[in-house]
């Protein structure tokens, strides 16, 4: 991995937790004609196996920033912090990342973004991060991102 804490990858590495792979497959299967799923199509009951690993980011002002509506309990355990209610720009300010810019790209393209990243609060821990575009309701534009985080055992 380079000095950049967020290394974008085209495919999930072989070491990726099988639950992350299953979530990406479920998200992909929920897309219709290349359009990301909405929260009715991919609802909380379907997401139950992954809920602790998912944080929900909501676009503010068309993607000027993103508010963390819910931080997954497993995400909080991995990082040692709960960022619910805070903004992606605050993550960028604290850790020197480009999360807002990456999320803007996810909103614009409607395509997931996959990364190998450092757990910023734990210097020697790495994780697989998936940014999955979502729509809050049927017919809406992409206005949410499900950020899924799984520790990389490597």
Coordinates of N, CA and C in Angstrom, one line a residue, residues 1-141:
X1 N 0.8 -1.2 0.0 CA 0.0 0.0 0.0 C 0.9 1.2 0.0
X2 N 0.5 2.3 -0.7 CA 1.2 3.5 -0.8 C 1.0 4.3 0.5
X3 N 1.5 5.6 0.5 CA 1.3 6.5 1.7 C -0.1 6.9 1.7
X4 N -0.8 6.9 0.6 CA -2.2 7.3 0.6 C -3.0 6.3 1.4
X5 N -3.8 6.8 2.4 CA -4.5 5.9 3.2 C -5.7 5.2 2.5
X6 N -6.1 5.7 1.4 CA -7.2 5.2 0.6 C -6.7 4.7 -0.8
X7 N -6.4 3.5 -0.9 CA -6.0 2.9 -2.2 C -7.2 2.3 -2.9
X8 N -7.6 3.0 -4.0 CA -8.8 2.5 -4.7 C -8.4 1.2 -5.5
X9 N -9.3 0.2 -5.5 CA -9.1 -1.0 -6.2 C -10.3 -1.3 -7.1
X10 N -10.1 -2.0 -8.2 CA -11.2 -2.3 -9.1 C -12.0 -3.5 -8.7
X11 N -11.3 -4.4 -8.0 CA -12.0 -5.6 -7.5 C -11.5 -5.8 -6.0
X12 N -12.3 -6.5 -5.3 CA -12.0 -6.8 -3.9 C -10.8 -7.8 -3.8
X13 N -9.8 -7.6 -3.0 CA -8.7 -8.5 -2.9 C -9.1 -9.9 -2.4
X14 N -8.3 -10.9 -2.7 CA -8.7 -12.2 -2.3 C -8.8 -12.4 -0.8
X15 N -8.1 -11.6 0.0 CA -8.2 -11.7 1.5 C -9.5 -11.1 2.1
X16 N -10.3 -10.5 1.2 CA -11.5 -9.8 1.7 C -12.5 -10.8 2.4
X17 N -13.0 -10.3 3.5 CA -14.0 -11.1 4.3 C -15.2 -11.4 3.3
X18 N -15.6 -12.7 3.4 CA -16.7 -13.2 2.6 C -18.0 -12.4 2.8
X19 N -18.2 -11.8 3.9 CA -19.4 -11.1 4.2 C -19.4 -9.8 3.3
X20 N -18.2 -9.2 3.1 CA -18.1 -8.0 2.3 C -18.5 -8.4 0.8
X21 N -17.9 -9.5 0.4 CA -18.2 -10.0 -1.0 C -19.7 -10.2 -1.2
X22 N -20.3 -10.8 -0.2 CA -21.8 -11.1 -0.2 C -22.6 -9.8 -0.3
X23 N -22.2 -8.8 0.5 CA -22.9 -7.5 0.5 C -22.8 -6.9 -0.9
X24 N -21.6 -6.9 -1.5 CA -21.4 -6.3 -2.8 C -22.3 -7.0 -3.8
X25 N -22.3 -8.3 -3.7 CA -23.1 -9.1 -4.7 C -24.6 -8.8 -4.5
X26 N -25.1 -8.6 -3.2 CA -26.5 -8.3 -2.9 C -26.8 -6.9 -3.4
X27 N -25.9 -6.0 -3.2 CA -26.1 -4.6 -3.7 C -26.2 -4.7 -5.3
X28 N -25.3 -5.3 -5.9 CA -25.3 -5.4 -7.4 C -26.6 -6.1 -7.9
X29 N -27.0 -7.1 -7.3 CA -28.3 -7.8 -7.7 C -29.5 -6.9 -7.5
X30 N -29.4 -5.9 -6.6 CA -30.5 -5.0 -6.4 C -30.6 -3.8 -7.4
X31 N -29.5 -3.6 -8.2 CA -29.5 -2.6 -9.2 C -30.4 -3.0 -10.3
X32 N -31.2 -2.1 -10.8 CA -32.1 -2.3 -12.0 C -31.6 -1.5 -13.1
X33 N -31.2 -2.1 -14.3 CA -30.8 -1.4 -15.4 C -29.7 -0.4 -15.1
X34 N -28.8 -0.8 -14.2 CA -27.6 0.0 -13.9 C -27.9 1.1 -12.9
X35 N -29.2 1.2 -12.4 CA -29.6 2.2 -11.4 C -29.4 1.7 -10.0
X36 N -28.7 2.4 -9.1 CA -28.5 1.9 -7.8 C -29.9 1.7 -7.1
X37 N -29.9 0.7 -6.1 CA -31.1 0.4 -5.4 C -31.6 1.6 -4.5
X38 N -32.9 1.5 -4.2 CA -33.4 2.4 -3.2 C -33.6 1.7 -1.9
X39 N -33.9 2.4 -0.9 CA -34.0 1.8 0.5 C -35.2 0.9 0.6
X40 N -36.2 1.0 -0.3 CA -37.3 0.0 -0.2 C -36.9 -1.3 -0.9
X41 N -36.1 -1.2 -1.9 CA -35.6 -2.4 -2.6 C -34.6 -3.2 -1.8
X42 N -33.7 -2.5 -1.2 CA -32.7 -3.1 -0.3 C -32.9 -2.5 1.1
X43 N -33.8 -3.2 1.8 CA -34.3 -2.6 3.1 C -33.5 -3.2 4.2
X44 N -33.8 -2.7 5.4 CA -33.1 -3.1 6.6 C -33.1 -4.6 6.9
X45 N -34.3 -5.2 6.6 CA -34.4 -6.6 6.9 C -33.4 -7.5 6.0
X46 N -33.3 -7.1 4.7 CA -32.4 -7.7 3.8 C -30.9 -7.5 4.2
X47 N -30.7 -6.4 4.8 CA -29.3 -6.0 5.2 C -28.9 -6.5 6.6
X48 N -29.8 -7.1 7.3 CA -29.5 -7.6 8.6 C -28.1 -8.2 8.8
X49 N -27.7 -9.1 7.9 CA -26.4 -9.8 8.2 C -25.2 -8.8 8.2
X50 N -25.4 -7.6 7.6 CA -24.3 -6.7 7.4 C -24.4 -5.4 8.2
X51 N -25.5 -5.2 8.9 CA -25.8 -3.9 9.5 C -24.7 -3.3 10.4
X52 N -24.1 -4.1 11.2 CA -23.1 -3.5 12.0 C -21.9 -3.0 11.3
X53 N -21.7 -3.4 10.0 CA -20.5 -3.0 9.2 C -20.9 -1.9 8.3
X54 N -22.1 -1.4 8.3 CA -22.6 -0.3 7.4 C -22.8 1.0 8.2
X55 N -22.2 2.1 7.6 CA -22.5 3.4 8.0 C -23.3 4.1 6.9
X56 N -24.3 4.9 7.2 CA -25.1 5.6 6.2 C -24.7 7.0 6.1
X57 N -24.3 7.5 4.9 CA -23.9 8.8 4.7 C -25.0 9.4 3.8
X58 N -25.5 10.6 4.1 CA -26.5 11.3 3.3 C -25.9 12.6 2.7
X59 N -26.2 12.7 1.4 CA -25.7 13.9 0.7 C -26.4 15.1 1.2
X60 N -25.6 16.2 1.4 CA -26.1 17.5 1.8 C -25.8 18.5 0.6
X61 N -26.8 19.3 0.3 CA -26.7 20.3 -0.8 C -26.1 19.7 -2.1
X62 N -26.7 18.5 -2.5 CA -26.3 17.9 -3.8 C -24.9 17.3 -3.7
X63 N -24.4 17.1 -2.6 CA -23.0 16.4 -2.5 C -21.9 17.4 -2.0
X64 N -22.3 18.6 -1.6 CA -21.3 19.5 -1.1 C -20.6 18.9 0.1
X65 N -21.3 18.1 0.9 CA -20.8 17.4 2.0 C -21.7 16.2 2.3
X66 N -21.4 15.3 3.2 CA -22.2 14.1 3.5 C -22.3 14.0 5.1
X67 N -23.5 13.9 5.5 CA -23.7 13.7 7.0 C -23.8 12.2 7.3
X68 N -23.1 11.8 8.3 CA -23.2 10.4 8.8 C -24.5 10.2 9.6
X69 N -25.5 9.6 9.0 CA -26.8 9.4 9.6 C -26.7 8.3 10.7
X70 N -25.9 7.3 10.4 CA -25.8 6.1 11.3 C -24.4 5.5 11.1
X71 N -23.8 5.3 12.2 CA -22.5 4.6 12.2 C -22.7 3.2 12.7
X72 N -22.3 2.2 11.9 CA -22.5 0.8 12.2 C -21.8 0.5 13.5
X73 N -22.4 -0.4 14.3 CA -21.7 -0.7 15.6 C -20.4 -1.4 15.5
X74 N -20.2 -2.2 14.5 CA -18.9 -2.9 14.2 C -17.9 -1.9 13.7
X75 N -18.4 -0.9 12.9 CA -17.5 0.2 12.4 C -17.0 1.0 13.6
X76 N -17.9 1.3 14.6 CA -17.4 2.0 15.8 C -16.5 1.2 16.6
X77 N -16.7 -0.1 16.7 CA -15.7 -1.0 17.4 C -14.4 -1.0 16.8
X78 N -14.3 -1.1 15.4 CA -13.1 -1.1 14.7 C -12.3 0.1 14.9
X79 N -13.0 1.3 14.8 CA -12.3 2.6 14.9 C -12.1 3.1 16.3
X80 N -13.0 2.7 17.2 CA -13.0 3.2 18.5 C -13.7 4.5 18.6
X81 N -14.5 4.9 17.6 CA -15.2 6.1 17.6 C -16.6 6.0 16.9
X82 N -17.6 6.7 17.3 CA -18.9 6.8 16.7 C -19.0 8.2 16.1
X83 N -19.1 8.2 14.8 CA -19.2 9.5 14.1 C -20.6 9.9 13.7
X84 N -21.6 9.2 14.2 CA -23.0 9.5 13.9 C -23.3 11.0 14.1
X85 N -23.9 11.7 13.1 CA -24.2 13.1 13.2 C -23.1 14.0 12.7
X86 N -21.9 13.5 12.5 CA -20.8 14.3 12.0 C -20.8 14.3 10.4
X87 N -19.9 14.9 9.9 CA -19.8 15.1 8.4 C -18.5 14.5 7.8
X88 N -18.6 14.0 6.6 CA -17.4 13.5 5.9 C -16.3 14.5 5.8
X89 N -16.7 15.8 5.7 CA -15.6 16.8 5.7 C -14.8 16.9 7.0
X90 N -15.5 16.5 8.1 CA -14.8 16.4 9.4 C -13.8 15.3 9.4
X91 N -14.2 14.2 8.7 CA -13.3 13.0 8.6 C -12.0 13.5 7.8
X92 N -12.3 14.2 6.7 CA -11.2 14.7 5.8 C -10.3 15.6 6.6
X93 N -10.9 16.5 7.4 CA -10.1 17.5 8.2 C -9.2 16.8 9.2
X94 N -9.8 15.8 9.9 CA -9.1 15.1 11.0 C -8.0 14.2 10.5
X95 N -8.3 13.5 9.4 CA -7.3 12.4 8.9 C -6.6 12.7 7.6
X96 N -6.8 13.9 7.0 CA -6.1 14.2 5.8 C -6.5 13.4 4.6
X97 N -7.8 13.0 4.6 CA -8.3 12.1 3.5 C -9.1 13.0 2.5
X98 N -9.6 12.3 1.5 CA -10.4 12.9 0.4 C -11.8 12.3 0.3
X99 N -12.4 11.9 1.5 CA -13.6 11.2 1.5 C -14.7 11.9 0.8
X100 N -14.8 13.2 1.0 CA -15.9 14.0 0.4 C -15.8 13.9 -1.2
X101 N -14.6 14.1 -1.7 CA -14.4 14.0 -3.1 C -14.7 12.7 -3.7
X102 N -14.3 11.6 -3.0 CA -14.6 10.3 -3.4 C -16.1 10.0 -3.4
X103 N -16.8 10.5 -2.4 CA -18.2 10.3 -2.3 C -19.0 11.1 -3.4
X104 N -18.5 12.3 -3.7 CA -19.1 13.0 -4.8 C -19.0 12.2 -6.1
X105 N -17.9 11.5 -6.3 CA -17.8 10.7 -7.5 C -18.8 9.5 -7.5
X106 N -19.0 8.9 -6.3 CA -19.9 7.8 -6.2 C -21.4 8.3 -6.5
X107 N -21.7 9.5 -6.0 CA -23.0 10.1 -6.2 C -23.2 10.4 -7.7
X108 N -22.2 11.0 -8.3 CA -22.2 11.4 -9.7 C -22.3 10.2 -10.6
X109 N -21.5 9.2 -10.4 CA -21.5 8.0 -11.3 C -22.6 7.0 -11.0
X110 N -23.0 6.9 -9.7 CA -23.9 5.8 -9.3 C -23.2 4.5 -9.3
X111 N -21.9 4.5 -9.2 CA -21.1 3.3 -9.2 C -20.4 3.2 -7.8
X112 N -20.2 1.9 -7.4 CA -19.5 1.7 -6.1 C -18.1 2.1 -6.2
X113 N -17.4 2.4 -5.1 CA -16.0 2.7 -5.0 C -15.4 1.8 -4.0
X114 N -14.4 1.0 -4.3 CA -13.8 0.0 -3.4 C -12.4 0.5 -3.1
X115 N -12.0 0.3 -1.8 CA -10.7 0.8 -1.3 C -10.1 -0.2 -0.3
X116 N -8.8 -0.2 -0.3 CA -8.1 -0.7 0.8 C -7.7 0.5 1.6
X117 N -8.0 0.6 2.8 CA -7.8 1.8 3.6 C -7.2 1.5 4.9
X118 N -6.6 2.4 5.5 CA -6.0 2.3 6.9 C -7.2 2.7 7.8
X119 N -7.3 2.0 8.9 CA -8.2 2.4 10.0 C -7.4 3.6 10.6
X120 N -7.9 4.8 10.4 CA -7.2 6.0 10.7 C -6.8 6.1 12.2
X121 N -7.7 5.6 13.1 CA -7.5 5.7 14.5 C -6.6 4.6 15.0
X122 N -6.3 3.6 14.2 CA -5.5 2.5 14.6 C -4.4 2.3 13.5
X123 N -3.3 2.8 13.8 CA -2.2 3.0 12.8 C -1.9 1.8 11.9
X124 N -1.9 0.6 12.6 CA -1.5 -0.6 11.9 C -2.6 -1.5 11.4
X125 N -3.8 -1.0 11.4 CA -4.9 -1.8 10.9 C -5.4 -1.4 9.6
X126 N -5.7 -2.3 8.7 CA -6.2 -2.0 7.4 C -7.6 -2.6 7.2
X127 N -8.3 -2.1 6.3 CA -9.7 -2.5 6.1 C -10.0 -2.4 4.6
X128 N -11.0 -3.2 4.2 CA -11.7 -3.0 2.9 C -12.9 -2.1 3.1
X129 N -12.9 -1.1 2.3 CA -14.0 -0.1 2.4 C -14.8 -0.1 1.1
X130 N -16.1 -0.3 1.2 CA -16.9 -0.2 0.0 C -17.9 1.0 0.2
X131 N -18.0 1.8 -0.8 CA -18.9 2.9 -0.9 C -20.0 2.6 -1.9
X132 N -21.2 2.3 -1.4 CA -22.2 1.8 -2.3 C -23.3 2.9 -2.4
X133 N -23.5 3.4 -3.7 CA -24.5 4.4 -3.8 C -26.0 3.9 -3.6
X134 N -26.8 4.7 -3.0 CA -28.2 4.3 -2.7 C -29.1 5.5 -3.0
X135 N -30.4 5.2 -3.1 CA -31.4 6.2 -3.2 C -32.3 6.0 -2.0
X136 N -32.6 7.2 -1.4 CA -33.4 7.1 -0.2 C -34.9 6.6 -0.4
X137 N -35.3 6.8 -1.6 CA -36.7 6.4 -2.0 C -36.8 6.1 -3.5
X138 N -37.8 5.4 -3.9 CA -37.9 5.0 -5.3 C -38.1 6.3 -6.2
X139 N -37.4 6.3 -7.3 CA -37.4 7.5 -8.2 C -36.5 8.6 -7.8
X140 N -35.9 8.6 -6.6 CA -35.0 9.7 -6.2 C -33.7 9.5 -6.8
X141 N -32.9 10.6 -6.9 CA -31.5 10.5 -7.4 C -30.7 9.8 -6.3

